[in-house]
Amino acid sequence: MNVHDIIRKVRDKEAFTHAEVVSMLEIDPKSREAHLLMGEGARISRELTDNTAEVHGQFALNLAPCPVNCRFCAFAAKYGIFKEPKELTVQESIDYAKGFDNAPENAAVFLMTTANYDFGKFMEISQEVRKMLRPETLMIANVGDMSPEQAVKMKNAGFNGTYHAIRMGEGDKTNAPVKQRLKSIRAFQDAGLVVGTCVEPIGPEHTNDEIAEKILLAASFDPAFSGAMRRITIPGSDLEQYGMISELRLAQIVAITRIATPMSVLGNCTHEPNILGASSGATLFWAEVGANPRDTNEKTEENRGMSVADCSKLFAEADWQVGKRPSIYYNKKHNVLAEA
Ligand code: SF4
């Protein structure tokens, strides 16, 4: 299938097969054909969103050695990067959340925890944060796997949605089985929480077959947004030997994810924020403060993390306007996840 056939298929609103997604991923990112795909990814995103991108702000409630030991994560207990657990107080959490909420171009506030963070404390702090946010602000959770009962409690605590992904190498490079991740997504959606997702974290060792599988799996549960994120090397980690994919290759995958994902999914994220991604169909960046699984600095705002203003500026450089809250991606009714 050549690129023109792909573009024709997009215009006819036909679904792509696994083999077709693999064939797009096989194209050399430096080629003219890859850039045609990147242009098509951007065209779809700009049309679906009326050329309006979003910035969401994320902060972590804690910093701790995490027993799930995802090989790509700075919190993995086995790496010993962060030895002592540290937790934000209620006031520190409110301060971080309000920092995002006061930024006019911030479309949602994400509260992240490691997988072993106490659920009761999570509910307690989340409710305090919720009270201090503007009523229209969307509050999103980025947490570990949850039961249906916990998902309902999260909804009742004021969450509008969650971020949850079936990560690259899930169940092999992580201690979280794919089935469990899918069950959590179902639990969130059944509780009325809208789920955003991403194909992540992609490294050079991942095959086109695996990337294609994850692109189509993400599309199958009708998320608020999909997209693509590359793995950032954690020094001393098991995966350091593989290095990182380039921003150009990431931009190609961002575009392919957009092309192969149904039009009912408005958003298409990339991380970390970059202009190539924005000009290839990425419509969502994250600003980050506090602990960050891709950073060995306890305060990512002093290292890798970008502010809402930084993210907005990158989008403006790619001729996007940035939406003023609340997120239109999370403001959707989802379909039911196929049987996990
Ligand atoms: S990615 Fe999440 S679950 Fe995995 S080790 Fe890091 S904090 Fe734990």
Short mmCIF file of C-alpha atoms and ligand atoms in Angstrom, two decimals:
data_model
loop_
_atom_site.label_atom_id
_atom_site.label_comp_id
_atom_site.label_asym_id
_atom_site.label_seq_id
_atom_site.Cartn_x
_atom_site.Cartn_y
_atom_site.Cartn_z
CA MET A 1 0.00 0.00 0.00
CA ASN A 2 1.55 3.33 -0.99
CA VAL A 3 1.10 6.62 0.80
CA HIS A 4 -1.49 7.88 -1.68
CA ASP A 5 -3.60 4.76 -1.10
CA ILE A 6 -3.32 5.42 2.64
CA ILE A 7 -4.48 9.02 2.25
CA ARG A 8 -7.35 7.90 0.01
CA LYS A 9 -8.36 5.36 2.66
CA VAL A 10 -8.40 8.06 5.34
CA ARG A 11 -10.68 10.21 3.18
CA ASP A 12 -13.02 7.22 2.66
CA LYS A 13 -13.08 6.79 6.47
CA GLU A 14 -11.99 3.16 6.25
CA ALA A 15 -10.35 1.35 9.17
CA PHE A 16 -6.70 0.28 8.83
CA THR A 17 -5.55 -3.30 9.32
CA HIS A 18 -2.59 -4.33 11.44
CA ALA A 19 -0.58 -5.08 8.27
CA GLU A 20 -1.35 -1.62 6.86
CA VAL A 21 -0.22 0.09 10.07
CA VAL A 22 2.98 -1.95 9.98
CA SER A 23 3.56 -0.87 6.37
CA MET A 24 3.27 2.80 7.42
CA LEU A 25 5.72 2.23 10.27
CA GLU A 26 8.19 0.58 7.89
CA ILE A 27 8.60 3.78 5.86
CA ASP A 28 11.95 5.52 6.41
CA PRO A 29 11.21 8.58 8.60
CA LYS A 30 13.63 10.64 6.47
CA SER A 31 11.70 9.95 3.28
CA ARG A 32 9.25 12.11 1.35
CA GLU A 33 6.58 9.44 1.95
CA ALA A 34 6.99 9.66 5.73
CA HIS A 35 6.56 13.43 5.50
CA LEU A 36 3.40 12.99 3.46
CA LEU A 37 2.06 10.84 6.31
CA MET A 38 3.10 13.46 8.85
CA GLY A 39 1.27 16.10 6.80
CA GLU A 40 -1.82 13.92 6.66
CA GLY A 41 -1.70 13.30 10.42
CA ALA A 42 -1.57 17.06 10.97
CA ARG A 43 -4.41 17.69 8.51
CA ILE A 44 -6.69 15.25 10.35
CA SER A 45 -5.83 16.70 13.77
CA ARG A 46 -6.29 20.30 12.65
CA GLU A 47 -9.66 19.51 11.07
CA LEU A 48 -10.96 17.49 14.02
CA THR A 49 -10.03 20.10 16.60
CA ASP A 50 -10.61 23.27 14.58
CA ASN A 51 -6.83 23.78 14.85
CA THR A 52 -7.02 23.91 18.64
CA ALA A 53 -4.41 22.08 20.72
CA GLU A 54 -4.48 21.49 24.48
CA VAL A 55 -2.00 21.61 27.33
CA HIS A 56 -2.66 19.52 30.44
CA GLY A 57 -0.73 19.97 33.69
CA GLN A 58 0.50 16.99 35.71
CA PHE A 59 2.06 16.69 39.16
CA ALA A 60 2.85 13.68 41.38
CA LEU A 61 1.44 13.27 44.88
CA ASN A 62 4.41 11.10 45.82
CA LEU A 63 7.86 9.96 44.97
CA ALA A 64 8.70 6.38 46.00
CA PRO A 65 10.44 3.16 45.02
CA CYS A 66 7.64 1.37 43.15
CA PRO A 67 7.30 -2.45 43.26
CA VAL A 68 5.78 -2.65 39.77
CA ASN A 69 9.36 -2.06 38.58
CA CYS A 70 8.62 -0.88 35.05
CA ARG A 71 12.06 -1.04 33.43
CA PHE A 72 11.65 2.41 31.83
CA CYS A 73 10.68 4.27 35.02
CA ALA A 74 12.87 6.27 37.41
CA PHE A 75 10.61 5.19 40.30
CA ALA A 76 11.28 1.45 39.71
CA ALA A 77 12.41 0.08 43.09
CA LYS A 78 15.10 -2.06 41.45
CA TYR A 79 17.04 1.01 40.23
CA GLY A 80 17.30 2.59 43.68
CA ILE A 81 17.22 6.13 42.21
CA PHE A 82 14.71 7.34 44.77
CA LYS A 83 15.36 5.47 48.01
CA GLU A 84 13.04 7.17 50.48
CA PRO A 85 9.33 7.65 49.85
CA LYS A 86 8.25 11.29 49.88
CA GLU A 87 4.68 12.50 49.80
CA LEU A 88 3.19 15.92 49.19
CA THR A 89 1.10 17.42 51.98
CA VAL A 90 -2.46 18.48 51.24
CA GLN A 91 -1.32 22.09 51.00
CA GLU A 92 1.58 21.30 48.65
CA SER A 93 -0.81 19.33 46.43
CA ILE A 94 -3.27 22.22 46.35
CA ASP A 95 -0.47 24.66 45.53
CA TYR A 96 0.73 22.57 42.57
CA ALA A 97 -2.83 22.04 41.32
CA LYS A 98 -3.69 25.72 41.60
CA GLY A 99 -0.47 26.63 39.81
CA PHE A 100 -1.83 24.81 36.77
CA ASP A 101 -5.41 25.96 37.29
CA ASN A 102 -4.33 29.59 37.27
CA ALA A 103 -2.65 29.22 33.88
CA PRO A 104 -5.25 30.31 31.30
CA GLU A 105 -4.14 27.75 28.73
CA ASN A 106 -4.26 24.73 31.06
CA ALA A 107 -7.12 22.40 30.02
CA ALA A 108 -6.97 19.70 32.74
CA VAL A 109 -5.13 18.95 35.99
CA PHE A 110 -3.57 15.49 36.36
CA LEU A 111 -2.79 13.96 39.77
CA MET A 112 -0.25 11.16 39.45
CA THR A 113 0.89 8.59 42.03
CA THR A 114 3.13 5.53 42.01
CA ALA A 115 1.21 2.25 41.91
CA ASN A 116 1.73 1.56 45.65
CA TYR A 117 0.39 4.90 46.95
CA ASP A 118 -2.26 4.47 49.63
CA PHE A 119 -5.71 4.65 48.04
CA GLY A 120 -7.40 6.19 51.09
CA LYS A 121 -4.87 9.00 51.16
CA PHE A 122 -5.27 9.45 47.42
CA MET A 123 -9.02 9.93 47.85
CA GLU A 124 -8.55 12.30 50.78
CA ILE A 125 -6.07 14.60 49.02
CA SER A 126 -7.93 14.47 45.69
CA GLN A 127 -11.11 15.72 47.34
CA GLU A 128 -9.25 18.61 48.96
CA VAL A 129 -7.66 19.51 45.62
CA ARG A 130 -11.02 19.28 43.86
CA LYS A 131 -12.55 21.82 46.27
CA MET A 132 -9.84 24.34 45.40
CA LEU A 133 -10.07 24.01 41.61
CA ARG A 134 -12.38 26.08 39.46
CA PRO A 135 -15.69 24.20 39.12
CA GLU A 136 -15.22 23.78 35.36
CA THR A 137 -11.66 22.42 35.65
CA LEU A 138 -11.29 18.76 34.72
CA MET A 139 -9.42 16.64 37.28
CA ILE A 140 -7.72 13.54 35.88
CA ALA A 141 -5.99 10.63 37.67
CA ASN A 142 -2.80 8.95 36.47
CA VAL A 143 -2.57 6.02 38.87
CA GLY A 144 -2.02 2.26 38.99
CA ASP A 145 -4.57 -0.44 38.30
CA MET A 146 -7.87 -0.06 40.13
CA SER A 147 -10.87 -2.26 40.94
CA PRO A 148 -14.40 -1.30 39.83
CA GLU A 149 -15.17 -0.19 43.42
CA GLN A 150 -12.12 2.06 43.54
CA ALA A 151 -13.00 3.51 40.13
CA VAL A 152 -16.46 4.49 41.44
CA LYS A 153 -14.85 6.11 44.50
CA MET A 154 -12.57 8.10 42.21
CA LYS A 155 -15.55 9.33 40.22
CA ASN A 156 -17.31 10.31 43.46
CA ALA A 157 -14.19 12.13 44.64
CA GLY A 158 -14.52 14.44 41.67
CA PHE A 159 -12.34 12.92 38.98
CA ASN A 160 -13.56 13.37 35.41
CA GLY A 161 -11.19 10.94 33.80
CA THR A 162 -7.98 8.95 33.96
CA TYR A 163 -4.85 8.35 31.95
CA HIS A 164 -4.12 4.65 31.49
CA ALA A 165 -1.99 2.91 28.87
CA ILE A 166 -1.05 -0.60 27.86
CA ARG A 167 2.66 0.20 27.79
CA MET A 168 5.25 -1.18 25.37
CA GLY A 169 6.41 -4.53 26.75
CA GLU A 170 3.57 -4.55 29.29
CA GLY A 171 3.69 -7.71 31.39
CA ASP A 172 7.29 -8.35 30.32
CA LYS A 173 9.14 -5.10 31.01
CA THR A 174 6.60 -4.29 33.75
CA ASN A 175 5.05 -6.38 36.51
CA ALA A 176 1.55 -5.39 35.38
CA PRO A 177 -0.27 -7.95 33.19
CA VAL A 178 -1.97 -6.56 30.05
CA LYS A 179 -5.25 -8.14 31.15
CA GLN A 180 -5.13 -6.23 34.42
CA ARG A 181 -4.48 -2.92 32.63
CA LEU A 182 -7.44 -3.57 30.33
CA LYS A 183 -9.66 -4.49 33.28
CA SER A 184 -8.80 -1.19 34.95
CA ILE A 185 -9.67 0.71 31.77
CA ARG A 186 -13.02 -1.02 31.69
CA ALA A 187 -13.57 -0.25 35.38
CA PHE A 188 -12.79 3.44 34.81
CA GLN A 189 -15.11 3.68 31.84
CA ASP A 190 -17.91 1.79 33.61
CA ALA A 191 -17.59 4.25 36.50
CA GLY A 192 -18.04 7.17 34.09
CA LEU A 193 -14.39 8.19 33.97
CA VAL A 194 -13.17 9.09 30.47
CA VAL A 195 -9.86 7.39 29.67
CA GLY A 196 -7.02 8.99 27.72
CA THR A 197 -4.15 6.83 26.52
CA CYS A 198 -0.95 6.74 24.49
CA VAL A 199 1.40 4.32 22.75
CA GLU A 200 4.35 4.52 25.12
CA PRO A 201 7.18 4.48 25.95
CA ILE A 202 8.62 3.62 22.54
CA GLY A 203 12.28 2.68 22.19
CA PRO A 204 14.43 1.73 19.18
CA GLU A 205 14.17 -1.98 20.02
CA HIS A 206 10.40 -2.11 19.59
CA THR A 207 9.29 -3.77 16.39
CA ASN A 208 6.82 -2.22 13.96
CA ASP A 209 4.60 -5.18 14.71
CA GLU A 210 4.44 -4.35 18.42
CA ILE A 211 3.96 -0.62 17.81
CA ALA A 212 1.12 -1.36 15.35
CA GLU A 213 -0.50 -3.72 17.84
CA LYS A 214 -0.43 -1.04 20.56
CA ILE A 215 -1.77 1.67 18.20
CA LEU A 216 -4.79 -0.47 17.33
CA LEU A 217 -5.29 -1.68 20.91
CA ALA A 218 -5.39 1.92 22.14
CA ALA A 219 -7.90 2.81 19.42
CA SER A 220 -10.11 -0.14 20.39
CA PHE A 221 -11.28 1.36 23.68
CA ASP A 222 -12.35 4.72 22.22
CA PRO A 223 -10.10 6.91 24.38
CA ALA A 224 -10.29 10.66 24.86
CA PHE A 225 -6.98 10.81 23.05
CA SER A 226 -4.30 8.48 21.80
CA GLY A 227 -0.82 9.41 20.60
CA ALA A 228 2.79 8.39 20.95
CA MET A 229 5.57 8.99 23.47
CA ARG A 230 9.20 7.99 23.26
CA ARG A 231 11.12 6.45 26.13
CA ILE A 232 13.54 8.80 27.84
CA THR A 233 16.67 6.99 28.94
CA ILE A 234 17.01 6.56 32.68
CA PRO A 235 20.77 6.37 33.36
CA GLY A 236 21.71 2.96 34.77
CA SER A 237 18.41 1.35 33.76
CA ASP A 238 18.14 -2.04 32.02
CA LEU A 239 16.96 -0.32 28.84
CA GLU A 240 19.74 2.28 28.66
CA GLN A 241 21.63 0.06 26.19
CA TYR A 242 18.92 0.60 23.56
CA GLY A 243 19.02 4.40 23.59
CA MET A 244 16.15 6.53 22.30
CA ILE A 245 14.27 7.01 19.03
CA SER A 246 14.65 10.42 17.36
CA GLU A 247 11.99 13.12 17.49
CA LEU A 248 11.58 12.60 13.74
CA ARG A 249 10.73 8.90 14.17
CA LEU A 250 8.43 9.83 17.05
CA ALA A 251 6.68 12.41 14.86
CA GLN A 252 6.13 9.73 12.20
CA ILE A 253 4.54 7.44 14.81
CA VAL A 254 2.42 10.32 16.13
CA ALA A 255 1.09 10.85 12.59
CA ILE A 256 0.46 7.14 12.01
CA THR A 257 -1.36 6.87 15.33
CA ARG A 258 -3.61 9.74 14.26
CA ILE A 259 -4.23 8.19 10.85
CA ALA A 260 -5.05 4.72 12.24
CA THR A 261 -7.26 5.92 15.11
CA PRO A 262 -11.00 6.51 14.54
CA MET A 263 -12.12 10.13 14.06
CA SER A 264 -14.31 9.81 17.18
CA VAL A 265 -11.03 10.19 19.10
CA LEU A 266 -10.28 13.91 18.94
CA GLY A 267 -6.98 14.15 20.76
CA ASN A 268 -3.52 12.92 19.77
CA CYS A 269 -0.77 13.43 22.33
CA THR A 270 2.98 13.34 22.24
CA HIS A 271 5.54 13.50 24.98
CA GLU A 272 7.89 15.12 25.68
CA PRO A 273 6.62 18.30 23.99
CA ASN A 274 8.29 19.11 20.66
CA ILE A 275 7.50 21.09 17.51
CA LEU A 276 7.99 18.21 15.07
CA GLY A 277 5.26 16.30 16.90
CA ALA A 278 2.98 19.34 16.88
CA SER A 279 3.47 19.73 13.13
CA SER A 280 2.75 16.02 12.56
CA GLY A 281 -0.62 15.85 14.28
CA ALA A 282 0.03 16.04 18.01
CA THR A 283 -2.67 18.11 19.71
CA LEU A 284 -1.81 17.54 23.36
CA PHE A 285 1.29 18.25 25.45
CA TRP A 286 1.82 17.87 29.19
CA ALA A 287 3.32 20.46 31.46
CA GLU A 288 4.91 18.83 34.52
CA VAL A 289 5.99 19.78 38.03
CA GLY A 290 7.22 17.71 40.98
CA ALA A 291 8.25 14.08 40.58
CA ASN A 292 8.31 12.61 37.09
CA PRO A 293 8.97 8.97 36.06
CA ARG A 294 11.24 10.19 33.23
CA ASP A 295 13.41 12.37 35.42
CA THR A 296 15.94 11.64 38.14
CA ASN A 297 15.48 15.15 39.57
CA GLU A 298 12.85 15.26 42.34
CA LYS A 299 11.49 18.50 40.90
CA THR A 300 11.12 18.03 37.18
CA GLU A 301 10.35 21.72 36.71
CA GLU A 302 14.06 22.24 37.43
CA ASN A 303 15.09 19.77 34.73
CA ARG A 304 12.95 18.03 32.06
CA GLY A 305 9.50 19.38 32.92
CA MET A 306 8.00 22.19 30.85
CA SER A 307 5.51 24.79 32.02
CA VAL A 308 2.09 25.42 30.49
CA ALA A 309 3.52 28.55 28.87
CA ASP A 310 6.48 26.57 27.41
CA CYS A 311 4.07 24.02 25.89
CA SER A 312 1.78 26.72 24.50
CA LYS A 313 4.74 28.44 22.88
CA LEU A 314 5.77 25.22 21.11
CA PHE A 315 2.24 24.80 19.78
CA ALA A 316 2.17 28.44 18.63
CA GLU A 317 5.42 27.83 16.71
CA ALA A 318 3.59 25.09 14.79
CA ASP A 319 0.69 27.49 14.09
CA TRP A 320 -1.74 25.94 16.55
CA GLN A 321 -4.03 27.95 18.74
CA VAL A 322 -4.18 26.59 22.28
CA GLY A 323 -7.60 25.97 23.81
CA LYS A 324 -8.69 27.67 26.99
CA ARG A 325 -10.14 25.18 29.49
CA PRO A 326 -11.81 22.75 29.84
CA SER A 327 -10.45 19.92 27.64
CA ILE A 328 -12.69 18.95 24.74
CA TYR A 329 -10.90 15.58 24.50
CA TYR A 330 -12.00 14.52 27.97
CA ASN A 331 -15.46 15.93 27.42
CA LYS A 332 -16.77 12.88 25.60
CA LYS A 333 -19.01 9.92 26.13
CA HIS A 334 -17.00 6.78 25.54
CA ASN A 335 -17.99 3.51 23.99
CA VAL A 336 -17.64 0.33 25.99
CA LEU A 337 -14.29 -1.45 25.89
CA ALA A 338 -14.31 -4.69 23.95
CA GLU A 339 -14.30 -7.73 26.24
CA ALA A 340 -10.97 -7.77 28.06
S1 SF4 B 1 5.58 3.47 35.65
FE1 SF4 B 1 4.15 3.62 37.39
S2 SF4 B 1 3.77 1.48 37.95
FE2 SF4 B 1 5.64 1.46 36.70
S3 SF4 B 1 7.34 1.58 38.18
FE3 SF4 B 1 6.84 3.68 37.52
S4 SF4 B 1 5.39 4.42 39.10
FE4 SF4 B 1 5.47 2.17 39.27
#
